Coordinates of C-alpha atoms in Angstrom, one line a residue:
X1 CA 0.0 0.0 0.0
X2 CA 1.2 3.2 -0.9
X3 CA 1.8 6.2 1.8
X4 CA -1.4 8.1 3.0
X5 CA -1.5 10.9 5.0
X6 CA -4.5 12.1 6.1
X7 CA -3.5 14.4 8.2
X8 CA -5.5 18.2 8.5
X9 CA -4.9 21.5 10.7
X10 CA -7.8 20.2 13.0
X11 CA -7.8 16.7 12.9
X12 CA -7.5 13.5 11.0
X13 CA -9.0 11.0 8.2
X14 CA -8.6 7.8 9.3
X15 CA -8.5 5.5 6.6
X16 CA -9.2 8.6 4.0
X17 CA -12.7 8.8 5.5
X18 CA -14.4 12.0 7.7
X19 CA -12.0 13.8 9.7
X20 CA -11.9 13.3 13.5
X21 CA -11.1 15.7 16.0
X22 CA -7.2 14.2 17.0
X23 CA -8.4 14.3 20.7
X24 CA -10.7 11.1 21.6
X25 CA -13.0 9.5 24.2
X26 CA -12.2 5.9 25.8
X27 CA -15.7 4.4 26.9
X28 CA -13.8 1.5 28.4
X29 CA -14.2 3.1 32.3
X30 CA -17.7 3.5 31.8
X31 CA -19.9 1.8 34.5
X32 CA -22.8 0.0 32.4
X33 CA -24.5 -1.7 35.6
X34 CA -28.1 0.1 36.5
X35 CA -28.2 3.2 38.9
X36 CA -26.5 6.2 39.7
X37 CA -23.2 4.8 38.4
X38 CA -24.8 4.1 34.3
X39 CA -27.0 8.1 34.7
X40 CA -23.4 9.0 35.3
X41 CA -22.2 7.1 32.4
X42 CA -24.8 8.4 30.1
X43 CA -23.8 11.9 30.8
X44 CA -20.1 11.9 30.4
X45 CA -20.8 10.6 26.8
X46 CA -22.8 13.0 26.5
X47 CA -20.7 16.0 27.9
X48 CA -18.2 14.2 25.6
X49 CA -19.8 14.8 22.1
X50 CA -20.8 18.1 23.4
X51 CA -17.5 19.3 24.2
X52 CA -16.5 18.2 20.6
X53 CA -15.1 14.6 20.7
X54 CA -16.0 13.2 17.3
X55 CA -14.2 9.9 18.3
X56 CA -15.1 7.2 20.6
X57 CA -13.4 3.9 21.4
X58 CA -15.3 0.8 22.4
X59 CA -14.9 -3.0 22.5
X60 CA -17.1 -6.0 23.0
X61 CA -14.5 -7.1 25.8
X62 CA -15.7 -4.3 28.0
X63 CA -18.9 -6.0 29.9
X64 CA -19.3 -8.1 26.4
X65 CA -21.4 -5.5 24.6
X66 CA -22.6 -3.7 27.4
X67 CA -20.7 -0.3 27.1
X68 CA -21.9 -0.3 23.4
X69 CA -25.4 -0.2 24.4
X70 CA -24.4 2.6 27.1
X71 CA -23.0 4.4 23.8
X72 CA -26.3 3.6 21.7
X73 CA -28.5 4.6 24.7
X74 CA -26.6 7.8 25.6
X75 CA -26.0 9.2 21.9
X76 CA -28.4 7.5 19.6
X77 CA -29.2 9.0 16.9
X78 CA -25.8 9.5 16.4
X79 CA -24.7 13.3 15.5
X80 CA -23.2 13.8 12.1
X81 CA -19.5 13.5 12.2
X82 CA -19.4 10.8 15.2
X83 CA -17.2 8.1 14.6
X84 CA -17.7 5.1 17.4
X85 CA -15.3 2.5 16.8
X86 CA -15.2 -1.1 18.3
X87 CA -13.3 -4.2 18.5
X88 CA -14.0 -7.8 18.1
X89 CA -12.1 -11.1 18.5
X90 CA -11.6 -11.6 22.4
X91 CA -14.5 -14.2 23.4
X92 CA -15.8 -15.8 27.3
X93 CA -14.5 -19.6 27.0
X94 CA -16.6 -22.4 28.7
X95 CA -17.1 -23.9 30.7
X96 CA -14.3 -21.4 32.3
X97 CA -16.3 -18.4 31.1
X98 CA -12.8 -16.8 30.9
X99 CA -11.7 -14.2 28.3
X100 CA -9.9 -15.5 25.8
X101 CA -8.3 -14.2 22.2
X102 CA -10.9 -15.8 19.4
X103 CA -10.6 -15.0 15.9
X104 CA -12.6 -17.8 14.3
X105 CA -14.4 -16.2 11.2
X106 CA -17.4 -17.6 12.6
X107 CA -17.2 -15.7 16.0
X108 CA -15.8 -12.6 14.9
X109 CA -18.6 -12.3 12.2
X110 CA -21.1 -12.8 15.3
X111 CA -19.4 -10.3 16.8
X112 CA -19.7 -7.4 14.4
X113 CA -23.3 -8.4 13.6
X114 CA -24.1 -8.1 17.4
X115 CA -22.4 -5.1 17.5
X116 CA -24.4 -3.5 14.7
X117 CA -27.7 -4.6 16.7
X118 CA -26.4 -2.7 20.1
X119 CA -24.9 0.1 18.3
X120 CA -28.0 0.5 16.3
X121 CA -25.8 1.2 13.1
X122 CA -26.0 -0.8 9.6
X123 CA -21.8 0.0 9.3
X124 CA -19.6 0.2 11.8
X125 CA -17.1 3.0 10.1
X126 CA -14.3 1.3 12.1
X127 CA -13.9 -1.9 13.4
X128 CA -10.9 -3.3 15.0
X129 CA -9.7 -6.4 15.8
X130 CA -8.6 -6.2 19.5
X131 CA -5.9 -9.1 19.2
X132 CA -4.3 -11.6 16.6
X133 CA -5.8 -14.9 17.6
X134 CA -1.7 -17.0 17.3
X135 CA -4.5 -19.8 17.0
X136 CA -6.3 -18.6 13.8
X137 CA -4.6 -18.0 10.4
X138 CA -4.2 -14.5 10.0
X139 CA -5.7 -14.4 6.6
X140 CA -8.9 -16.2 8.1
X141 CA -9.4 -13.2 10.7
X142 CA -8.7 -10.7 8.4
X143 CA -10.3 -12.3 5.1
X144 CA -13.6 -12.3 7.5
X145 CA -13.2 -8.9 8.6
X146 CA -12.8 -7.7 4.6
X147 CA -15.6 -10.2 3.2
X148 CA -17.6 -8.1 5.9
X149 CA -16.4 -5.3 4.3
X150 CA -17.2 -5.7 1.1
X151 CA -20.9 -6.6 2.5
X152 CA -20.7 -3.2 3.4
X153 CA -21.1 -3.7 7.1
X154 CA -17.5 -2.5 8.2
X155 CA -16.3 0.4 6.2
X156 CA -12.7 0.7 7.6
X157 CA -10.5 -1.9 9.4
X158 CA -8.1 -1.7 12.2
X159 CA -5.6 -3.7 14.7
X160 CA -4.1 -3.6 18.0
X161 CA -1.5 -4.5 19.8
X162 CA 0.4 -5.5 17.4
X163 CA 3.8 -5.6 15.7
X164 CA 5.9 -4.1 12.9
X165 CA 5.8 -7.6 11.5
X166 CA 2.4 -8.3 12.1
X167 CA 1.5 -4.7 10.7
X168 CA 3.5 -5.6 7.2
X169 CA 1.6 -8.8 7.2
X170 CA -1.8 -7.2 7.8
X171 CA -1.1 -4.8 5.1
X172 CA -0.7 -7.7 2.5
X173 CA -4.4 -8.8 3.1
X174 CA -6.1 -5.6 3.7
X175 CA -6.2 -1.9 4.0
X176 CA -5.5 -1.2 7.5
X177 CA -7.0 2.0 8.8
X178 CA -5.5 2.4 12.2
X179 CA -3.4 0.7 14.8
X180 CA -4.6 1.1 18.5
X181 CA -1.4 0.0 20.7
X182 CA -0.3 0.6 23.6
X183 CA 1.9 3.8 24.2
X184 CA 2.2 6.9 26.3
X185 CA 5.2 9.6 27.6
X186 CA 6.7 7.1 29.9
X187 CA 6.1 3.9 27.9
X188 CA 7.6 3.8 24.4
X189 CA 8.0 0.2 23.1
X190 CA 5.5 0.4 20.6
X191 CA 8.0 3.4 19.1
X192 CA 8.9 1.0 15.8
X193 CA 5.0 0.5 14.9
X194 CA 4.2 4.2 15.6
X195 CA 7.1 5.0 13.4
X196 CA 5.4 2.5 10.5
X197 CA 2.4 4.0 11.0
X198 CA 3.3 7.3 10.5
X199 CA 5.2 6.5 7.4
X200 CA 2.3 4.9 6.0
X201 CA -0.3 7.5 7.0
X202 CA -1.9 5.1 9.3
X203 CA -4.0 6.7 12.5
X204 CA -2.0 5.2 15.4
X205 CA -4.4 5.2 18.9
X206 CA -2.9 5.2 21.8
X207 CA -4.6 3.4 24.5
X208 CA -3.6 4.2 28.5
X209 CA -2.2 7.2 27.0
X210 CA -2.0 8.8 30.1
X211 CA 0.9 6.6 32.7
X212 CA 3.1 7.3 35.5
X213 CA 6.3 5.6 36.0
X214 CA 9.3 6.6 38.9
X215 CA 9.5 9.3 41.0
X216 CA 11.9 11.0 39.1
X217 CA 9.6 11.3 35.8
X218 CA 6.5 12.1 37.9
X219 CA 8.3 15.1 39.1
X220 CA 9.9 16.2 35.9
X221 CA 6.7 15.7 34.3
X222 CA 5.1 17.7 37.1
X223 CA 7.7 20.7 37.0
X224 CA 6.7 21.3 33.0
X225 CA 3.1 21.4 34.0
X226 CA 3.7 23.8 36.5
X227 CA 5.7 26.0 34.4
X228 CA 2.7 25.7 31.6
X229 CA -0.3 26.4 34.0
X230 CA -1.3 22.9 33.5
X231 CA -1.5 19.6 34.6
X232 CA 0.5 16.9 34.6
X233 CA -2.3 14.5 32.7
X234 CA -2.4 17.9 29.9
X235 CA 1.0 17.6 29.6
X236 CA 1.2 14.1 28.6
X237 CA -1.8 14.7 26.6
X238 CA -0.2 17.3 24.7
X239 CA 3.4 15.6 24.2
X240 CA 1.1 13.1 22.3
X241 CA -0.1 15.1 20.1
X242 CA 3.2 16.8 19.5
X243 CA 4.6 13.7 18.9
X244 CA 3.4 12.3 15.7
X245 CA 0.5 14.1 13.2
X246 CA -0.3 10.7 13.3
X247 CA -1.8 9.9 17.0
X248 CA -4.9 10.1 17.9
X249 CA -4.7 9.8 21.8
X250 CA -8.2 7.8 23.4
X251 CA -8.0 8.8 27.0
X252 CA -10.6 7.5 28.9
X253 CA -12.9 8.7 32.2
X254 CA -15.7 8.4 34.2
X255 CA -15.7 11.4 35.5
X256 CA -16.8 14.8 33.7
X257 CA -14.1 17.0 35.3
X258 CA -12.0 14.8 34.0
X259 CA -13.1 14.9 30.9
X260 CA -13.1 18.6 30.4
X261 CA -9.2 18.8 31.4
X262 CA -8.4 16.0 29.2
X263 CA -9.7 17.9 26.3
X264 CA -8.2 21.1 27.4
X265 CA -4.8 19.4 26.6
X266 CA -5.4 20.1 22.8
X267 CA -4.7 24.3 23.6
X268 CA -2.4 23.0 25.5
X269 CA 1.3 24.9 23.6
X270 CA 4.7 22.8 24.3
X271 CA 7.7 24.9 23.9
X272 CA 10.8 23.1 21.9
X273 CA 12.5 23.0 25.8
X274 CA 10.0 21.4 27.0
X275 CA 9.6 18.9 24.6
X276 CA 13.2 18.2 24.9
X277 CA 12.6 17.5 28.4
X278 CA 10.0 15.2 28.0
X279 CA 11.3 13.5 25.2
X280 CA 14.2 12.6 27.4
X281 CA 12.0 10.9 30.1
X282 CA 12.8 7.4 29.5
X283 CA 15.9 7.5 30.2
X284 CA 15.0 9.3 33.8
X285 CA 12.5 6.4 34.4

């Protein structure tokens, strides 16, 4: 595949389609259960899309469906512009009823079409497979994913957590969209796939983009903030963004304050010291 950027003053096409604001919402810490806890829920997705977030992240894995139907019961209709994204191939075993990785056509195609029904969508713009299933050929998971594709149910297709390798191979089979790995000021190994995905115009998605490691960082991280009127979770926020045109950090909350001062980060101006400093974190850790 040839190299895309998609890549805009105010936000990002993943995959070539709409453009998304580059600052996200992760539903995963939503509580779902009934009560205060879900009215809660309900209205920090809400305050979400209000305050602009044109990208949410979701997953079958979190309470197996349940926080997509938070999503569908707090935003449905959807607004124009909205892009909720979700993830299949992690499965409950039995008789363990334990997690597992599962990316049998047959269950990831169950997968999507439940998630249709909960999402009350007839596409999901962007599905992503949450893991490689080691015990599933890779072109069986992804050949599913594509002949879904092509029945127009999935419009765009995405990973995570996975390699450099794993991204080339992907790439052979389909048109990846976006990589969702793991990565964040303090935690770099996934440096080598951000780096391919940014050469390839790929929308790379951070999850636990916000992380604290040792003392040392904390305190370094917390003496820019403080120099920057900010706070420490801005900070990282914002040497995200700086980082790569590319990332498209997800952070998630439950909590509407929260919410509010993650989104902030996005004004949020480094300085070329500061970046310098930050960028030199790892080694402090």
């Amino acid at each position: 595949m040839g190299r895309r950027q998609h890549v805009t003053s105010t936000g990002f096409r993943i995959g070539g389609g709409p453009e998304v604001r580059r600052l996200g919402f992760g539903a995963m810490h939503l509580a779902t259960e009934p009560g205060p806890a879900r009215e809660n829920s309900l209205a920090v997705a809400r305050r979400a899309v209000e305050l602009g977030v044109t990208l949410i992240d979701t997953a079958y894995l979190y309470g197996g469906g349940a926080n997509e139907e938070l999503l569908a019961e707090a935003l449905h209709p959807y607004p124009e512009g909205l892009l909720v994204t979700t993830k299949v191939g992690v499965a409950k075993s039995h008789p363990s009823d334990e997690w597992k990785l599962d990316g049998r056509p047959a269950v990831l195609r169950d997968q999507v079409e439940q998630a249709l029904r909960r999402l009350r969508v007839e596409r999901i713009e962007l599905l992503q497979l949450h893991r490689i299933d080691p015990e599933t050929p890779l072109a069986d998971q992804l050949g599913t994913l594509r002949d879904l594709q092509d029945e127009g149910k999935i419009g765009r297709i995405g990973l995570s957590e996975v390699t450099v390798d794993e991204l080339a191979q992907a790439r052979e089979i389909i048109d990846v969209a976006s990589v969702q790995n793991r990565y964040n000021l303090l935690d770099r190994e996934h440096e080598p796939v951000l780096a391919a995905c940014e050469a390839a115009g790929i929308a790379f998605l951070p999850w636990r983009p916000v992380a604290w490691g040792e003392s040392g960082a904390r305190a370094e991280v917390a003496a820019v903030a403080a120099e920057l009127g900010a706070t420490p979770t801005q900070v990282a926020l914002a040497w995200l963004l700086d980082r790569s045109p590319v990332i498209l950090p997800i952070p998630g909350t439950s909590r509407i304050d929260h919410l509010e001062e993650n989104l902030a980060a996005e004004g949020l101006h480094l300085l070329r010291a500061h970046r310098d400093r930050l960028d030199r974190l790892p080694e402090l850790a």
